[in-house]
Amino acid sequence: MPAPDKVTNITSLQTENRVFKPSKEFSSRAHVKSLAHYRKLYNESIKSPDKFWGKQAREELVWFKPWKKVLQWKAPFAKWFVGGQLNVSYNCLDRHLNTPTANKAALIWEGEPAGAGIPGEERTLTYKQLHHEVCKFANVLKRNGLKKGDRVIIYMPMVPEAAIAMLACTRIGVIHSVVFGGFSAQSVADRIFDCQARLVITTDGGYRRGAVVPLKKNVDEALTIKDAQGNSLTKTIEKVIVHRRANNDVRIEEGRDVWWHREMEQVDANCPAEKMDSEAPLFILYTSGSTGKPKGILHTTGGYLLGAKLTTKYIFDLQETDVYWCTADIGWVTGHSYVVYGPLANGATSFMYEGAPNHPEPDRFWRLIAKYGITVLYTAPTAIRAFMKWGVEWPRKHDLTSLRLLGSVGEPINPEAWIWYHEVVGGKRCPIVDTWWQTETGSIMISPLPGATPTKPGTATLPFFGIVPEIVDDQGKTLPKNSGGKLVIRKPWPSMLRGIWGDMQRYKDTYWSEVPGSYFTGDGCRTDKDGYFWIVGRIDDVLNVAGHRIGTAEVESALVSNQKVAEAAVVGRPDDLKGQALVAFVTVKTGVVADQNLRDELRNHVGKEIGPVAKPDDIRFAEALPKTRSGKIMRRLLKQIASGAEIKGDTTTLEDLTVLTKLGSSEE
Ligand code: WT7
C-alpha cells in the first residue's frame, strides 16, 4: 500500500462555530432526549460492552438459539454472539407478522417514468405481502439449485424486486453480492469471478433519466468476458434470473436464463427461514481500495443486523408513523443498511425511488416528499449541492412540512450545503444528522442523535454507542481533543467487516497494520474542543467523487489497459459539485496521437471497464510523469498541479524536472 500523506499535512477548513440545539419539541419525543442521556448510555456501552451488546441483541433481535459468548476477539478477528442462531429475513419480516405491523407498508415504491405533473408508477408492499414475495422467491432460488453458502450476484435497478431478492437470499443462507446498476459488464464479470457466484439476478432494464439502462444485455456481455489467458471469468454461473421491468428487448438463452415471473408461478409461499449461525456470511459488497482490485467486504449475520437495526432506530429516531426515505441505491452499503435491513428490522416504512433526482424536472424529490408525506430524508452532500445549483424555486413549489429529520452521508458536508439543507429543505425545524461510516463498518459509527446532540455544520459530532474512535499520530499515539490525525477505531463493534472475501492477508494489511491492534479507517480527521469529530477526507489513494468511492489505482489500471496508453496517474482535485473530480495524467505509446479524440476514447474506455462514475473529468497528456528516484509517481505534486496550485514542497528528488513544466494544462 502506498504510504498515506503524513498526518501533519492534514488541515481542516473548520471555521464553523454555529451550534444548532435540538428543539425541546423534538427532544421530548425522541428516543434519547438529552446530551446527558446520550453520555450515560455511551459510557455504559464502553465500560461493559458485553453487557451492553448482549442486552441490545436480546431485546432487538429474535434468536432461534441463544449465543454462548457475546464477543470472541482475537485481533483482528471478531466473532459476535458466538453459538447463537438467527435469520435476517425472519427478523425483517416474520417477526412482524403477528403484530399490527403486518399490514403496515414495508416498502413504498415509485418508478421513474413520469411526465410533468403525471404521477409515476407506484407500488406498496405491506409486511405480509413482502413476506409472501420473499418466501416465494427464496423457493425460486432453491428450485434453481442454490444452497446455503452459495454466492449470488444481484444487478438490478431500484425496484422492490431488488429488496425481495436480497431478503430471499438471506432467508436460505445464500450470500448476496449486489453490484450497482451503473457498473459495467467488466465489473460484473470481475465480481462474479472473485466470489465464484453461481447465479445472477437481474432485470431486463432500468430507467435512468428517461432512458433504459440495458442491465440484462450487460450481464450477457459479462458472461462472455475472458481473462488475459483466454479463460472465462464467469464459468461458475449456471443460471440468470431476469425480472421484467422496462420491457426492452432481451435475449433469453435457453437452459441458462429464466424469467422471474415464470419461476414465481412454479413455487408456493411456504419457505421456513434457515437457522443461520450468528457468524454465517450474509453478504459481500465490493468497494474500492488503494490498489487496483476492488475488495469484497464481508459482513456476517447477527452483528451486522444488530448494528443496522440499532443505528436506524436511534440515529433516525424512528417513530411508528414515519415514512422514511434513504435515497441511496441498493448497490451501495447505504442502500443495504438503510433502505432494506435497518428499516425493515425496525418494522418501519421504507420508501424507494427508481430514478434520478432531476427527472423529469429538478423537483422530483420534493414532489415525492410532498406526495408520500416523507418524514425522514437521508441523502448525500453531492445531491444537496446539485439542488442548490438548480435553485430554491424547485423545493419552494412543494409542501415539505411532513419532514421532521434530515440525514447526510458519503462525504464531509460543507457548511453552505448544511445551512441550505437546514433552511430550504428542513424549514429550520428539522435536525440534521451528518453520519460518518464506511462499507467496512456496516452501520453508522459517528453521528449526532437528533434529540440529544447539538450539531455544528460540517461535523459528524460524536460516536454511536459502543464505538471508540480516536485520532492518532503517525506513531499510533492517541492525540488529545482539538487536534488532527488519522481516524482509527480502537475496539471491535458488532457490524464490523469480518474480512475481505478470499484474501485475509489483505484484510490484515489494509485495516490492521497501519496502527497495530486498531482498525484504520483511511480517513483523516480533526477533533474540536468539544470532542466532535470533523472528517477531513481520505488519506490513502482513494477519492470520493460525488459520494462514490473510487480508487485511483483502479482508474489507472483501466487506463493502461487501453493499448494506446503507456502510463497513467490519477489524482483528485476539488470540485464544487462532486466534492472531488478525477484528473488523469496520461503518457501515450510512441506514434499515438494524443488529442481530443483520444481523450474521449479513454473516458469511454474507463466507463466500459469500471462504470460511468469513474470516467476522468480531465485527461492531461504528458511526455513523462514526475517520479522520485525510486520510481514512485509523485502524487502530491500531481494533486497540486491538478488543482491549479503553485508547486510547493520539495521536488529535489524528481527524476526529471522538465516534465513539471509540461503538465500544467489540459489544452494542447
Ligand atoms: C468513506 C466511506 C457508508 C457511507 C457511504 C460511503 C467518506 C462517509 C461521511 C461523512 C465525511 C464521510 C469517508 C469514508 N464519508 N460518510 N458523514 N462525513 N466523510 O461509503 O463508499 O464505503 O465510503 O466515505 O471518507 O471513509 P463508502
CSV table of N, CA, C and O and ligand atoms in Angstrom, one decimal, residues 287 332-334 378 408-413 434-441 446 460 521-523 535 537-538 544 547-549, ligand 1:
chain,number,residue,atom,x,y,z
A,287,THR,N,-15.8,-2.8,-2.8
A,287,THR,CA,-15.6,-1.4,-2.7
A,287,THR,C,-14.1,-1.1,-3.1
A,287,THR,O,-13.3,-2.0,-3.0
A,332,TRP,N,-25.0,0.3,-3.0
A,332,TRP,CA,-24.0,0.7,-2.1
A,332,TRP,C,-24.4,0.2,-0.7
A,332,TRP,O,-25.6,-0.1,-0.5
A,333,VAL,N,-23.5,0.3,0.3
A,333,VAL,CA,-23.8,-0.2,1.6
A,333,VAL,C,-24.9,0.6,2.2
A,333,VAL,O,-25.7,0.1,3.0
A,334,THR,N,-25.0,1.9,1.9
A,334,THR,CA,-26.1,2.7,2.5
A,334,THR,C,-27.5,2.1,2.1
A,334,THR,O,-28.4,2.1,3.0
A,378,TYR,N,-32.8,11.0,4.0
A,378,TYR,CA,-31.4,10.7,4.2
A,378,TYR,C,-30.7,10.7,2.8
A,378,TYR,O,-31.0,9.8,2.0
A,408,SER,N,-27.4,13.1,6.3
A,408,SER,CA,-26.4,13.3,5.3
A,408,SER,C,-25.3,12.2,5.4
A,408,SER,O,-25.0,11.8,6.5
A,409,VAL,N,-24.8,11.8,4.3
A,409,VAL,CA,-23.8,10.7,4.3
A,409,VAL,C,-23.0,10.7,3.0
A,409,VAL,O,-23.4,11.1,2.0
A,410,GLY,N,-21.8,10.2,3.2
A,410,GLY,CA,-20.9,9.9,2.0
A,410,GLY,C,-19.7,10.7,1.9
A,410,GLY,O,-18.7,10.3,1.3
A,411,GLU,N,-19.7,11.9,2.4
A,411,GLU,CA,-18.5,12.8,2.3
A,411,GLU,C,-18.8,13.9,3.3
A,411,GLU,O,-19.9,14.1,3.8
A,412,PRO,N,-17.7,14.7,3.6
A,412,PRO,CA,-17.9,15.8,4.5
A,412,PRO,C,-18.9,16.8,3.9
A,412,PRO,O,-18.9,17.0,2.7
A,413,ILE,N,-19.8,17.3,4.7
A,413,ILE,CA,-20.8,18.2,4.1
A,413,ILE,C,-20.3,19.6,4.4
A,413,ILE,O,-20.0,20.0,5.6
A,434,ASP,N,-25.4,14.2,10.4
A,434,ASP,CA,-24.3,14.0,9.5
A,434,ASP,C,-23.7,12.7,10.0
A,434,ASP,O,-23.0,12.7,11.0
A,435,THR,N,-23.8,11.6,9.2
A,435,THR,CA,-23.5,10.3,9.6
A,435,THR,C,-22.2,9.8,8.9
A,435,THR,O,-22.1,9.7,7.7
A,436,TRP,N,-21.2,9.6,9.7
A,436,TRP,CA,-19.9,9.0,9.2
A,436,TRP,C,-19.9,7.5,9.4
A,436,TRP,O,-20.1,7.0,10.5
A,437,TRP,N,-19.6,6.8,8.3
A,437,TRP,CA,-19.3,5.4,8.3
A,437,TRP,C,-18.8,4.9,7.0
A,437,TRP,O,-18.5,5.7,6.2
A,438,GLN,N,-18.6,3.6,6.8
A,438,GLN,CA,-18.0,3.1,5.6
A,438,GLN,C,-18.6,1.7,5.3
A,438,GLN,O,-19.2,1.1,6.1
A,439,THR,N,-18.4,1.3,4.1
A,439,THR,CA,-18.8,0.0,3.7
A,439,THR,C,-18.3,-1.1,4.7
A,439,THR,O,-19.1,-2.0,5.1
A,440,GLU,N,-17.1,-0.9,5.2
A,440,GLU,CA,-16.5,-1.8,6.1
A,440,GLU,C,-17.1,-1.8,7.5
A,440,GLU,O,-17.1,-2.8,8.2
A,441,THR,N,-17.7,-0.6,7.9
A,441,THR,CA,-18.2,-0.6,9.3
A,441,THR,C,-19.6,-1.1,9.3
A,441,THR,O,-20.1,-1.4,10.4
A,446,ILE,N,-20.3,7.4,13.6
A,446,ILE,CA,-20.2,8.7,14.2
A,446,ILE,C,-21.4,9.5,13.7
A,446,ILE,O,-21.5,9.7,12.5
A,460,ALA,N,-19.6,15.4,12.0
A,460,ALA,CA,-20.5,14.2,12.3
A,460,ALA,C,-20.6,14.0,13.8
A,460,ALA,O,-21.3,13.1,14.3
A,521,THR,N,-9.2,3.6,9.4
A,521,THR,CA,-10.3,3.9,8.6
A,521,THR,C,-9.9,4.4,7.2
A,521,THR,O,-10.7,4.4,6.3
A,522,GLY,N,-8.6,4.9,7.1
A,522,GLY,CA,-8.2,5.5,5.8
A,522,GLY,C,-8.6,7.0,5.8
A,522,GLY,O,-8.3,7.7,4.8
A,523,ASP,N,-9.3,7.5,6.8
A,523,ASP,CA,-9.7,8.9,6.8
A,523,ASP,C,-8.8,9.7,7.7
A,523,ASP,O,-8.4,9.3,8.8
A,535,ILE,N,-14.4,15.1,9.9
A,535,ILE,CA,-13.7,14.2,9.0
A,535,ILE,C,-13.2,15.1,7.9
A,535,ILE,O,-13.9,16.0,7.4
A,537,GLY,N,-11.2,13.8,5.2
A,537,GLY,CA,-11.3,13.1,3.9
A,537,GLY,C,-10.3,12.0,3.9
A,537,GLY,O,-9.5,11.8,4.9
A,538,ARG,N,-10.2,11.2,2.8
A,538,ARG,CA,-9.3,10.1,2.7
A,538,ARG,C,-7.9,10.5,2.8
A,538,ARG,O,-7.5,11.5,2.2
A,544,ASN,N,-13.2,10.5,-3.3
A,544,ASN,CA,-14.7,10.5,-3.0
A,544,ASN,C,-15.3,11.4,-4.1
A,544,ASN,O,-15.2,12.6,-3.9
A,547,GLY,N,-19.7,11.3,-3.8
A,547,GLY,CA,-20.1,10.3,-2.8
A,547,GLY,C,-19.8,8.9,-3.2
A,547,GLY,O,-20.0,8.0,-2.4
A,548,HIS,N,-19.2,8.7,-4.3
A,548,HIS,CA,-18.7,7.4,-4.7
A,548,HIS,C,-17.3,7.2,-4.4
A,548,HIS,O,-16.5,8.1,-4.7
A,549,ARG,N,-17.0,6.0,-3.9
A,549,ARG,CA,-15.6,5.8,-3.5
A,549,ARG,C,-14.9,5.2,-4.7
A,549,ARG,O,-15.3,4.2,-5.2
B,1,WT7,C1,-15.9,6.9,3.1
B,1,WT7,C2,-16.6,5.6,3.0
B,1,WT7,C3,-21.1,4.3,4.2
B,1,WT7,C4,-21.4,5.6,3.8
B,1,WT7,C5,-21.4,5.8,2.3
B,1,WT7,C6,-20.0,5.8,1.7
B,1,WT7,C7,-16.5,9.1,3.5
B,1,WT7,C8,-18.8,8.8,4.5
B,1,WT7,C9,-19.0,10.6,5.6
B,1,WT7,C10,-19.4,11.8,6.4
B,1,WT7,C11,-17.3,12.7,5.9
B,1,WT7,C12,-17.7,10.7,5.0
B,1,WT7,C13,-15.3,8.8,4.3
B,1,WT7,C14,-15.4,7.3,4.4
B,1,WT7,N1,-17.6,9.5,4.3
B,1,WT7,N2,-19.6,9.5,5.3
B,1,WT7,N3,-20.6,11.8,7.0
B,1,WT7,N4,-18.5,12.8,6.5
B,1,WT7,N5,-16.9,11.7,5.2
B,1,WT7,O1,-19.4,4.5,2.0
B,1,WT7,O2,-18.1,4.1,-0.1
B,1,WT7,O3,-17.5,2.9,2.0
B,1,WT7,O4,-17.0,5.3,1.7
B,1,WT7,O5,-16.8,8.0,2.7
B,1,WT7,O6,-14.1,9.2,3.6
B,1,WT7,O7,-14.1,6.6,4.7
B,1,WT7,P1,-18.0,4.1,1.3
